[in-house]
Coordinates of C-alpha atoms in Angstrom, one line a residue:
X24 CA 0.0 0.0 0.0
X25 CA 2.8 2.4 0.8
X26 CA 4.3 1.7 -2.6
X27 CA 0.9 2.3 -4.3
X28 CA 0.4 5.6 -2.5
X29 CA 4.0 6.7 -3.4
X30 CA 3.4 5.9 -7.1
X31 CA 0.0 7.7 -7.1
X32 CA 1.6 10.7 -5.5
X33 CA 4.4 10.9 -8.1
X34 CA 1.8 11.0 -10.9
X35 CA -0.3 13.8 -9.4
X36 CA 0.3 16.1 -12.3
X37 CA -0.9 13.5 -14.8
X38 CA -4.5 12.7 -13.8
X39 CA -7.4 13.9 -15.8
X40 CA -10.3 15.4 -13.9
X41 CA -13.0 12.9 -13.0
X42 CA -15.8 15.4 -13.3
X43 CA -15.8 18.8 -15.2
X44 CA -14.3 21.3 -12.8
X45 CA -12.6 24.6 -13.5
X46 CA -10.3 25.4 -10.5
X47 CA -10.2 29.1 -11.5
X48 CA -13.9 29.7 -11.1
X49 CA -15.8 26.8 -9.8
X50 CA -16.5 26.5 -6.1
X51 CA -16.8 23.4 -3.9
X52 CA -18.8 23.0 -0.7
X53 CA -17.6 20.3 1.8
X54 CA -20.5 18.4 3.3
X55 CA -20.4 16.9 6.8
X56 CA -22.7 13.9 7.2
X57 CA -21.6 13.1 10.8
X58 CA -23.6 13.8 13.9
X59 CA -22.0 17.3 13.9
X60 CA -24.3 18.4 11.1
X61 CA -27.3 19.7 13.0
X62 CA -28.9 21.3 9.9
X63 CA -29.8 17.9 8.5
X64 CA -32.3 15.7 10.4
X65 CA -32.5 11.9 10.1
X66 CA -36.0 12.3 8.7
X67 CA -34.8 14.6 6.0
X68 CA -32.0 12.2 5.1
X69 CA -34.4 9.2 4.9
X70 CA -36.7 11.1 2.4
X71 CA -34.8 11.3 -0.9
X72 CA -36.8 14.3 -2.1
X73 CA -36.2 16.3 1.1
X74 CA -32.5 15.2 1.1
X75 CA -32.1 16.3 -2.5
X76 CA -33.7 19.7 -1.8
X77 CA -31.3 20.2 1.1
X78 CA -28.3 19.3 -1.0
X79 CA -29.4 21.6 -3.8
X80 CA -30.3 24.5 -1.5
X81 CA -26.9 24.2 0.3
X82 CA -25.0 24.2 -3.0
X83 CA -27.0 27.2 -4.2
X84 CA -26.5 29.1 -1.0
X85 CA -22.7 28.7 -1.2
X86 CA -22.5 29.3 -5.0
X87 CA -20.9 25.9 -5.3
X88 CA -20.9 23.7 -8.4
X89 CA -20.4 20.5 -6.4
X90 CA -20.6 19.3 -2.9
X91 CA -17.8 17.0 -1.9
X92 CA -16.4 14.9 1.0
X93 CA -16.7 11.7 2.9
X94 CA -13.4 9.8 2.9
X95 CA -12.9 8.2 6.3
X96 CA -16.0 10.0 7.6
X97 CA -18.1 8.2 10.2
X98 CA -21.5 8.9 8.8
X99 CA -24.8 9.0 10.7
X100 CA -26.2 9.4 7.2
X101 CA -26.4 5.7 6.6
X102 CA -29.1 5.2 9.3
X103 CA -31.4 6.1 6.3
X104 CA -31.4 2.5 5.2
X105 CA -31.1 -1.1 6.5
X106 CA -28.8 -1.7 3.6
X107 CA -25.9 -0.5 5.8
X108 CA -26.9 -2.5 8.8
X109 CA -26.0 -5.7 6.9
X110 CA -22.4 -7.0 7.4
X111 CA -19.8 -7.6 4.7
X112 CA -18.3 -11.1 4.5
X113 CA -15.2 -11.2 6.7
X114 CA -13.3 -13.1 4.0
X115 CA -13.3 -10.0 1.8
X116 CA -11.0 -8.4 4.3
X117 CA -8.6 -11.3 4.7
X118 CA -8.8 -12.9 1.2
X119 CA -11.0 -13.4 -1.9
X120 CA -14.7 -13.4 -1.5
X121 CA -17.1 -15.5 -3.5
X122 CA -18.1 -13.5 -6.6
X123 CA -21.7 -12.4 -6.4
X124 CA -21.8 -10.6 -9.7
X125 CA -22.3 -13.1 -12.6
X126 CA -20.9 -11.8 -15.9
X127 CA -23.5 -12.1 -18.7
X128 CA -21.0 -12.3 -21.5
X129 CA -23.4 -10.1 -23.6
X130 CA -22.1 -6.6 -22.8
X131 CA -25.2 -6.1 -20.6
X132 CA -24.9 -5.1 -16.9
X133 CA -24.6 -8.0 -14.6
X134 CA -26.8 -8.0 -11.4
X135 CA -25.8 -8.9 -7.9
X136 CA -26.8 -12.4 -6.9
X137 CA -28.2 -11.0 -3.7
X138 CA -32.0 -10.6 -3.7
X139 CA -32.4 -7.8 -1.3
X140 CA -29.3 -7.1 0.8
X141 CA -25.7 -7.9 1.3
X142 CA -26.6 -10.5 3.9
X143 CA -26.4 -13.2 1.2
X144 CA -22.8 -12.3 0.7
X145 CA -21.7 -13.4 4.2
X146 CA -20.4 -16.7 5.3
X147 CA -22.7 -19.1 7.2
X148 CA -24.0 -17.1 10.2
X149 CA -23.2 -18.0 13.7
X150 CA -26.3 -19.0 15.8
X151 CA -25.2 -16.3 18.3
X152 CA -24.9 -12.7 17.2
X153 CA -22.3 -10.8 19.1
X154 CA -22.2 -7.0 19.6
X155 CA -19.4 -6.8 17.0
X156 CA -21.5 -8.7 14.5
X157 CA -24.5 -6.4 15.0
X158 CA -22.4 -3.3 14.5
X159 CA -23.8 -1.3 11.5
X160 CA -21.6 0.0 8.7
X161 CA -21.1 3.8 8.8
X162 CA -17.4 4.5 7.9
X163 CA -17.2 5.9 4.3
X164 CA -14.4 4.5 2.1
X165 CA -14.6 6.8 -0.9
X166 CA -15.3 10.4 -1.8
X167 CA -18.7 11.6 -2.9
X168 CA -19.2 14.4 -5.4
X169 CA -22.7 15.8 -5.3
X170 CA -24.1 17.6 -8.4
X171 CA -26.7 17.5 -11.2
X172 CA -27.8 14.2 -12.8
X173 CA -26.2 13.9 -16.2
X174 CA -22.9 15.3 -14.9
X175 CA -20.1 13.6 -17.0
X176 CA -17.7 11.2 -15.3
X177 CA -14.3 10.7 -16.9
X178 CA -11.4 8.3 -16.5
X179 CA -8.5 9.9 -14.7
X180 CA -6.0 7.7 -16.6
X181 CA -5.8 4.8 -19.1
X182 CA -7.2 1.5 -18.0
X183 CA -9.6 -1.3 -18.8
X184 CA -13.0 -2.2 -17.6
X185 CA -12.6 -4.6 -14.7
X186 CA -16.4 -5.2 -14.2
X187 CA -19.7 -3.4 -14.0
X188 CA -23.2 -4.1 -12.5
X189 CA -26.6 -2.6 -11.6
X190 CA -26.6 -3.0 -7.8
X191 CA -30.2 -2.3 -7.6
X192 CA -31.0 -2.1 -3.8
X193 CA -32.2 0.8 -1.8
X194 CA -29.2 3.0 -0.9
X195 CA -26.8 0.8 -2.8
X196 CA -24.6 2.0 -5.7
X197 CA -27.1 1.5 -8.5
X198 CA -25.2 1.5 -11.8
X199 CA -21.6 0.8 -11.1
X200 CA -18.4 0.7 -13.1
X201 CA -14.9 -0.5 -11.9
X202 CA -11.7 0.2 -13.9
X203 CA -8.3 -1.4 -13.5
X204 CA -5.2 0.8 -14.0
X205 CA -1.4 0.2 -13.9
X206 CA 1.3 2.7 -13.0
X207 CA 5.0 1.7 -12.8
X208 CA 4.0 -1.9 -12.9
X209 CA 1.6 -1.6 -9.9
X210 CA -2.1 -2.4 -10.5
X211 CA -5.1 -0.8 -8.7
X212 CA -8.7 0.0 -9.3
X213 CA -11.2 2.9 -9.4
X214 CA -14.9 2.5 -8.6
X215 CA -17.6 4.8 -9.9
X216 CA -21.0 4.3 -8.1
X217 CA -24.5 5.9 -8.5
X218 CA -24.2 6.3 -12.3
X219 CA -26.9 6.2 -14.9
X220 CA -28.0 2.9 -16.5
X221 CA -27.0 4.4 -19.8
X222 CA -23.4 4.4 -18.5
X223 CA -23.5 0.6 -18.6
X224 CA -24.5 0.2 -22.2
X225 CA -22.1 -1.6 -24.6
X226 CA -19.5 -2.3 -21.9
X227 CA -17.5 -5.5 -21.7
X228 CA -14.9 -6.7 -19.3
X229 CA -11.4 -5.9 -20.5
X230 CA -12.6 -3.0 -22.7
X231 CA -9.8 -0.4 -23.0
X232 CA -10.5 3.0 -21.5
X233 CA -8.5 6.1 -22.4
X234 CA -7.5 8.9 -20.0
X235 CA -10.1 11.6 -20.2
X236 CA -12.7 9.4 -21.8
X237 CA -16.3 9.9 -20.7
X238 CA -17.2 6.6 -19.0
X239 CA -20.6 7.6 -17.5
X240 CA -22.8 10.2 -15.9
X241 CA -24.4 10.9 -12.6
X242 CA -27.6 8.9 -12.4
X243 CA -31.1 9.8 -11.3
X244 CA -32.6 8.3 -8.2
X245 CA -34.4 5.3 -9.9
X246 CA -31.0 4.1 -11.3
X247 CA -28.5 5.3 -8.6
X248 CA -29.7 3.5 -5.5
X249 CA -32.4 6.1 -4.6
X250 CA -30.0 8.9 -3.8
X251 CA -29.8 12.6 -4.7
X252 CA -27.5 12.6 -7.8
X253 CA -23.8 12.2 -7.0
X254 CA -20.7 10.1 -7.8
X255 CA -19.1 7.8 -5.3
X256 CA -15.4 7.6 -6.3
X257 CA -13.2 5.0 -4.6
X258 CA -9.6 3.7 -4.9
X259 CA -9.1 0.0 -4.3
X260 CA -5.7 -1.7 -4.2
X261 CA -7.0 -5.3 -4.2
X262 CA -10.5 -6.2 -5.4
X263 CA -10.3 -9.4 -3.3
X264 CA -12.5 -11.4 -5.6
X265 CA -15.3 -8.8 -6.0
X266 CA -16.8 -8.0 -9.4
X267 CA -19.2 -5.2 -10.3
X268 CA -19.3 -4.2 -6.6
X269 CA -17.0 -3.5 -3.7
X270 CA -18.0 -2.2 -0.2
X271 CA -18.0 1.6 0.0
X272 CA -18.9 1.6 3.7
X273 CA -17.5 -0.5 6.6
X274 CA -17.9 -1.0 10.3
X275 CA -16.0 1.6 12.3
X276 CA -14.3 -1.2 14.3
X277 CA -12.9 -2.6 11.1
X278 CA -11.8 0.7 9.6
X279 CA -8.1 0.2 9.6
X280 CA -8.3 -3.0 7.5
X281 CA -10.6 -1.4 4.9
X282 CA -8.9 1.9 4.7
X283 CA -5.6 0.1 4.2
X284 CA -7.0 -1.3 1.0
X285 CA -8.8 1.9 -0.1
X286 CA -6.4 4.9 0.0
X287 CA -7.7 8.5 0.0
X288 CA -9.2 9.1 -3.5
X289 CA -8.3 12.8 -3.3
X290 CA -4.7 11.8 -4.4
X291 CA -6.3 11.4 -7.8
X292 CA -9.2 13.9 -7.5
X293 CA -7.2 16.7 -6.1
X294 CA -10.4 18.6 -5.2
X295 CA -10.2 18.7 -1.4

């Protein structure tokens, strides 16, 4: 991981912007989705329309093109959905997990094998649930960029399509693309969540992607996991057997393990 971060840092001047952003005139507003944010109630977060209104009003109030933030943030936001109360399989931290995204081989988005939640991804459950096992996931592993639906998303550097899927659960990623890149002989991955379904058309695994190429766009709520429009951008050193999906939120007690595999995306974004 130290080697990957050092390599990413050396290439700072070479990354293409992931979203259209003019540093000379565009403003950003940094959102806080922890318990310190008293301007946003749990009821407002749980209602996507009210949540989107709050996001848009805040951006307008601060004359900001995008809202941004979240890496390593312990978010009370995720109390909005039981999706984040489900655990992630422990083997995905220590080693490869069973793939739950089945490639279609037809260029169409694969779907997660889970029917309704990530619970189906876990190993056989113990008959006794400990306090640690019941801990919800609230620690954010990526950076969110909040803005209008249809906002273009571009590849920061050359790569290939690792996998893609429509993770169609409430508060999940919705349409998702994962790219694989190599720098100085070291491989890593970038994940793009909450895209439009149109972003998944005509994709296939192994497809080349050029630096600066438009790979997708911010999706609307019916295709992005029922969120106000935004991009979840995440760096991943080792996919650990996952395809079309990778956890973007972990338990606070397991944060060191997950953050070690998911370095700060701002090393590429350079927006914070």
